Amino acid sequence: MCRTWTWPSWKRKLKRWVWTWTRLLKRRRRLTKAGSAMKKDRERRCVATGEVGEEADLIRIALGPDNVIVPDLAARLPGRGAWVGARKALVEQAVKKKAFNRAFGAPVVVPDDFAGQIEALLAQRALNLIGLARRAGELAAGQDAVRLAVKAARPAWRIEASDAARDGRSKLDRLTFAAWGDDVPVAGCFLAEDIGQAIGRGPTVHASMAEGSQARAFSTVMRKLSGFRVLDPAGQDGLPDAE
């Protein structure tokens, strides 16, 4: 004999089902947020100093084939890893003190100019993010485009070629200072040709990166790169004095 559901009983079952799934979804969101917070707050110990710091201030070193250590910027390579502060002096100190041998529990092979290798990889990662921001519509390139972007909204970053003439940059410096003060960071440590290659065009002197996921990733990489090179060699000497 077939079971028939009356409207009131079906309605109660539907409400119970919706209530159950709503609770499950809320719980999943809470767990996801908690997991993200834990990942964000993870700390590691620097092999050079023994001090504990946030992952954003350290670089993971992985052990590759033939016991050769390799920088693992994304912290995704399998196997054991060691962490070192994102500063050239700390990397050189770790190499000199054979700290990586102790970290991996065996003799390791350190490539020549290991700190320079890390710096080059960080710089390339930053340029890749500039290209991704361009494809995502989060990057304005060229003096006129940057001028309009700066007027419209506060940029997350301004990017100025290190081999650019001072004249063109000074105008954008003054415009940015007038609109947003002196708290807009400038990445001025890349050649115009390298910036252009990253965004698929000719040599590019001026660019502006808007707030977004690429800008957040770019900030993390530039924070580490600042331990290996001066991010803006030209400085802010062209800005007017604040009164």
CSV table of C-alpha atoms in Angstrom, one decimal:
chain,number,residue,atom,x,y,z
A,1,MET,CA,0.0,0.0,0.0
A,2,CYS,CA,1.5,3.4,-1.1
A,3,ARG,CA,2.2,5.9,1.6
A,4,THR,CA,0.6,9.3,1.0
A,5,TRP,CA,2.0,12.5,2.4
A,6,THR,CA,-0.5,15.2,3.5
A,7,TRP,CA,0.5,18.8,2.9
A,8,PRO,CA,1.2,19.7,6.5
A,9,SER,CA,3.5,16.7,7.0
A,10,TRP,CA,5.4,17.4,3.8
A,11,LYS,CA,5.8,21.0,4.7
A,12,ARG,CA,7.2,20.1,8.1
A,13,LYS,CA,9.7,17.7,6.5
A,14,LEU,CA,10.8,20.4,4.0
A,15,LYS,CA,11.3,22.9,6.8
A,16,ARG,CA,13.4,20.4,8.8
A,17,TRP,CA,15.5,19.6,5.7
A,18,VAL,CA,16.1,23.3,5.1
A,19,TRP,CA,17.0,23.9,8.7
A,20,THR,CA,19.5,21.0,8.8
A,21,TRP,CA,21.3,22.1,5.6
A,22,THR,CA,21.4,25.7,6.7
A,23,ARG,CA,23.1,24.7,9.9
A,24,LEU,CA,25.6,22.5,8.0
A,25,LEU,CA,26.4,25.4,5.6
A,26,LYS,CA,27.0,27.8,8.5
A,27,ARG,CA,29.2,25.4,10.2
A,28,ARG,CA,31.3,24.9,7.1
A,29,ARG,CA,31.7,28.6,6.7
A,30,ARG,CA,32.9,28.9,10.3
A,31,LEU,CA,35.4,26.1,9.8
A,32,THR,CA,36.6,27.6,6.5
A,33,LYS,CA,37.2,31.0,8.1
A,34,ALA,CA,38.9,29.5,11.1
A,35,GLY,CA,41.2,27.5,8.8
A,36,SER,CA,42.1,30.6,6.8
A,37,ALA,CA,42.9,32.5,9.9
A,38,MET,CA,45.1,29.6,11.2
A,39,LYS,CA,46.9,29.5,7.8
A,40,LYS,CA,47.4,33.3,7.9
A,41,ASP,CA,48.8,33.3,11.4
A,42,ARG,CA,51.2,30.4,10.9
A,43,GLU,CA,54.7,31.0,12.2
A,44,ARG,CA,58.0,29.4,11.4
A,45,ARG,CA,61.5,29.3,12.8
A,46,CYS,CA,64.4,30.9,10.9
A,47,VAL,CA,67.3,28.6,10.6
A,48,ALA,CA,69.8,31.5,10.7
A,49,THR,CA,68.6,33.2,13.8
A,50,GLY,CA,66.4,30.7,15.6
A,51,GLU,CA,63.7,33.3,15.9
A,52,VAL,CA,60.1,32.6,15.1
A,53,GLY,CA,58.3,34.8,12.6
A,54,GLU,CA,55.3,34.9,10.3
A,55,GLU,CA,55.5,33.0,7.0
A,56,ALA,CA,55.1,36.3,5.2
A,57,ASP,CA,58.6,37.3,6.5
A,58,LEU,CA,60.4,34.0,5.7
A,59,ILE,CA,61.2,31.9,2.6
A,60,ARG,CA,60.8,28.2,2.5
A,61,ILE,CA,63.8,26.2,1.3
A,62,ALA,CA,63.2,22.7,0.0
A,63,LEU,CA,65.5,19.8,-0.6
A,64,GLY,CA,65.7,18.8,-4.2
A,65,PRO,CA,67.4,15.9,-6.1
A,66,ASP,CA,71.0,15.1,-5.2
A,67,ASN,CA,70.5,17.0,-1.9
A,68,VAL,CA,70.6,20.4,-3.7
A,69,ILE,CA,68.5,23.0,-1.8
A,70,VAL,CA,66.1,25.1,-3.8
A,71,PRO,CA,63.9,28.1,-2.9
A,72,ASP,CA,60.3,27.2,-2.6
A,73,LEU,CA,58.6,30.6,-2.8
A,74,ALA,CA,55.1,29.2,-3.0
A,75,ALA,CA,55.8,26.7,-0.1
A,76,ARG,CA,54.2,23.9,-2.0
A,77,LEU,CA,57.1,21.5,-2.9
A,78,PRO,CA,56.9,18.1,-1.2
A,79,GLY,CA,59.2,16.8,1.5
A,80,ARG,CA,60.8,18.5,4.4
A,81,GLY,CA,61.5,22.2,4.3
A,82,ALA,CA,63.5,24.8,6.2
A,83,TRP,CA,62.7,28.4,6.6
A,84,VAL,CA,65.0,31.4,6.5
A,85,GLY,CA,64.3,35.1,7.0
A,86,ALA,CA,63.6,37.0,3.8
A,87,ARG,CA,66.8,39.0,4.0
A,88,LYS,CA,70.0,38.6,2.0
A,89,ALA,CA,72.2,38.8,5.1
A,90,LEU,CA,70.2,36.0,6.8
A,91,VAL,CA,70.4,33.7,3.8
A,92,GLU,CA,74.2,34.3,3.6
A,93,GLN,CA,74.5,33.8,7.3
A,94,ALA,CA,72.6,30.5,7.1
A,95,VAL,CA,74.9,29.3,4.3
A,96,LYS,CA,78.0,30.3,6.2
A,97,LYS,CA,76.9,28.6,9.4
A,98,LYS,CA,75.8,25.5,7.5
A,99,ALA,CA,72.4,25.9,9.1
A,100,PHE,CA,70.7,24.1,6.2
A,101,ASN,CA,72.7,21.0,7.0
A,102,ARG,CA,71.3,21.0,10.5
A,103,ALA,CA,67.8,21.7,9.4
A,104,PHE,CA,67.7,18.8,7.0
A,105,GLY,CA,69.8,16.5,9.1
A,106,ALA,CA,72.3,15.8,6.4
A,107,PRO,CA,74.9,17.6,4.2
A,108,VAL,CA,73.3,19.6,1.5
A,109,VAL,CA,74.5,21.2,-1.7
A,110,VAL,CA,74.1,25.0,-1.8
A,111,PRO,CA,74.1,26.6,-5.2
A,112,ASP,CA,76.5,29.4,-5.9
A,113,ASP,CA,75.1,32.9,-5.0
A,114,PHE,CA,72.1,31.3,-3.3
A,115,ALA,CA,70.8,34.7,-2.1
A,116,GLY,CA,71.1,36.1,-5.6
A,117,GLN,CA,69.0,33.2,-6.9
A,118,ILE,CA,66.3,33.8,-4.3
A,119,GLU,CA,66.3,37.5,-5.3
A,120,ALA,CA,66.0,36.7,-9.0
A,121,LEU,CA,63.1,34.4,-8.3
A,122,LEU,CA,61.3,36.9,-6.1
A,123,ALA,CA,61.7,39.6,-8.8
A,124,GLN,CA,60.4,37.3,-11.5
A,125,ARG,CA,57.4,36.4,-9.3
A,126,ALA,CA,56.6,40.1,-8.8
A,127,LEU,CA,56.8,40.7,-12.6
A,128,ASN,CA,54.5,37.7,-13.2
A,129,LEU,CA,51.9,39.2,-10.8
A,130,ILE,CA,52.1,42.5,-12.7
A,131,GLY,CA,51.2,40.5,-15.8
A,132,LEU,CA,48.3,38.8,-14.0
A,133,ALA,CA,47.0,42.1,-12.7
A,134,ARG,CA,47.1,43.5,-16.3
A,135,ARG,CA,45.1,40.5,-17.6
A,136,ALA,CA,42.6,40.9,-14.7
A,137,GLY,CA,42.0,44.5,-15.5
A,138,GLU,CA,43.7,45.7,-12.3
A,139,LEU,CA,46.7,47.4,-13.9
A,140,ALA,CA,46.9,50.7,-15.8
A,141,ALA,CA,50.0,51.2,-18.0
A,142,GLY,CA,51.3,54.3,-19.6
A,143,GLN,CA,51.5,57.9,-18.2
A,144,ASP,CA,48.1,59.0,-19.3
A,145,ALA,CA,46.4,55.8,-18.0
A,146,VAL,CA,48.2,56.0,-14.7
A,147,ARG,CA,47.2,59.7,-14.3
A,148,LEU,CA,43.6,58.9,-14.8
A,149,ALA,CA,43.7,55.8,-12.5
A,150,VAL,CA,45.4,57.8,-9.7
A,151,LYS,CA,42.7,60.5,-9.9
A,152,ALA,CA,39.9,57.9,-9.8
A,153,ALA,CA,41.0,55.8,-6.8
A,154,ARG,CA,43.9,55.2,-4.5
A,155,PRO,CA,46.3,52.7,-6.1
A,156,ALA,CA,47.6,49.8,-4.2
A,157,TRP,CA,51.0,50.2,-5.9
A,158,ARG,CA,52.6,52.5,-8.4
A,159,ILE,CA,55.3,50.9,-10.6
A,160,GLU,CA,58.0,53.0,-12.0
A,161,ALA,CA,60.8,51.8,-14.3
A,162,SER,CA,64.2,52.1,-12.6
A,163,ASP,CA,65.7,53.3,-15.9
A,164,ALA,CA,63.1,56.0,-16.5
A,165,ALA,CA,63.8,59.7,-16.9
A,166,ARG,CA,63.1,61.6,-13.7
A,167,ASP,CA,60.9,64.2,-15.4
A,168,GLY,CA,57.9,61.9,-16.3
A,169,ARG,CA,57.9,60.3,-12.9
A,170,SER,CA,58.0,63.6,-11.0
A,171,LYS,CA,54.6,64.6,-12.4
A,172,LEU,CA,53.0,61.4,-11.2
A,173,ASP,CA,54.7,61.7,-7.8
A,174,ARG,CA,53.2,65.1,-7.3
A,175,LEU,CA,49.8,64.0,-8.5
A,176,THR,CA,49.8,61.0,-6.2
A,177,PHE,CA,51.0,63.0,-3.2
A,178,ALA,CA,48.3,65.6,-3.7
A,179,ALA,CA,45.5,63.0,-4.0
A,180,TRP,CA,46.6,60.4,-1.5
A,181,GLY,CA,49.5,61.6,0.5
A,182,ASP,CA,52.8,59.7,0.8
A,183,ASP,CA,51.5,56.3,1.7
A,184,VAL,CA,51.2,54.8,-1.8
A,185,PRO,CA,54.1,52.4,-2.2
A,186,VAL,CA,56.3,52.6,-5.3
A,187,ALA,CA,58.0,49.6,-6.9
A,188,GLY,CA,60.9,51.2,-8.8
A,189,CYS,CA,63.3,48.4,-9.0
A,190,PHE,CA,62.4,46.8,-12.4
A,191,LEU,CA,63.6,47.8,-15.9
A,192,ALA,CA,61.1,49.3,-18.4
A,193,GLU,CA,61.8,46.4,-20.7
A,194,ASP,CA,61.0,43.8,-18.1
A,195,ILE,CA,57.8,45.5,-17.1
A,196,GLY,CA,56.7,45.7,-20.7
A,197,GLN,CA,57.5,42.0,-21.3
A,198,ALA,CA,55.4,41.1,-18.2
A,199,ILE,CA,52.3,42.8,-19.6
A,200,GLY,CA,52.8,41.9,-23.2
A,201,ARG,CA,53.8,45.2,-24.7
A,202,GLY,CA,56.9,47.3,-25.3
A,203,PRO,CA,59.1,48.9,-22.7
A,204,THR,CA,56.7,50.4,-20.0
A,205,VAL,CA,57.9,53.2,-17.7
A,206,HIS,CA,54.7,53.9,-15.6
A,207,ALA,CA,52.0,51.6,-14.3
A,208,SER,CA,49.5,51.6,-11.5
A,209,MET,CA,48.1,48.5,-9.7
A,210,ALA,CA,44.6,48.7,-8.3
A,211,GLU,CA,43.5,47.1,-5.0
A,212,GLY,CA,42.6,43.4,-5.5
A,213,SER,CA,43.9,39.8,-5.1
A,214,GLN,CA,46.9,40.4,-7.4
A,215,ALA,CA,47.9,43.5,-5.4
A,216,ARG,CA,47.7,41.6,-2.1
A,217,ALA,CA,50.0,38.9,-3.5
A,218,PHE,CA,52.3,41.5,-5.0
A,219,SER,CA,52.6,43.2,-1.6
A,220,THR,CA,53.6,39.9,0.0
A,221,VAL,CA,56.3,39.3,-2.7
A,222,MET,CA,57.6,42.9,-2.5
A,223,ARG,CA,57.8,42.7,1.2
A,224,LYS,CA,60.2,39.7,0.9
A,225,LEU,CA,62.1,41.3,-2.1
A,226,SER,CA,62.8,44.4,0.1
A,227,GLY,CA,65.2,42.2,2.1
A,228,PHE,CA,67.3,41.7,-1.0
A,229,ARG,CA,67.1,45.0,-2.9
A,230,VAL,CA,66.0,48.6,-2.5
A,231,LEU,CA,62.4,48.7,-3.9
A,232,ASP,CA,62.5,52.3,-5.0
A,233,PRO,CA,66.1,53.5,-5.7
A,234,ALA,CA,64.9,56.8,-7.0
A,235,GLY,CA,63.1,57.5,-3.8
A,236,GLN,CA,60.5,60.2,-3.1
A,237,ASP,CA,62.8,63.2,-3.4
A,238,GLY,CA,60.6,64.7,-6.0
A,239,LEU,CA,57.7,65.1,-3.7
A,240,PRO,CA,56.7,68.5,-2.3
A,241,ASP,CA,57.2,69.0,1.4
A,242,ALA,CA,54.1,68.5,3.5
A,243,GLU,CA,53.1,71.7,5.3
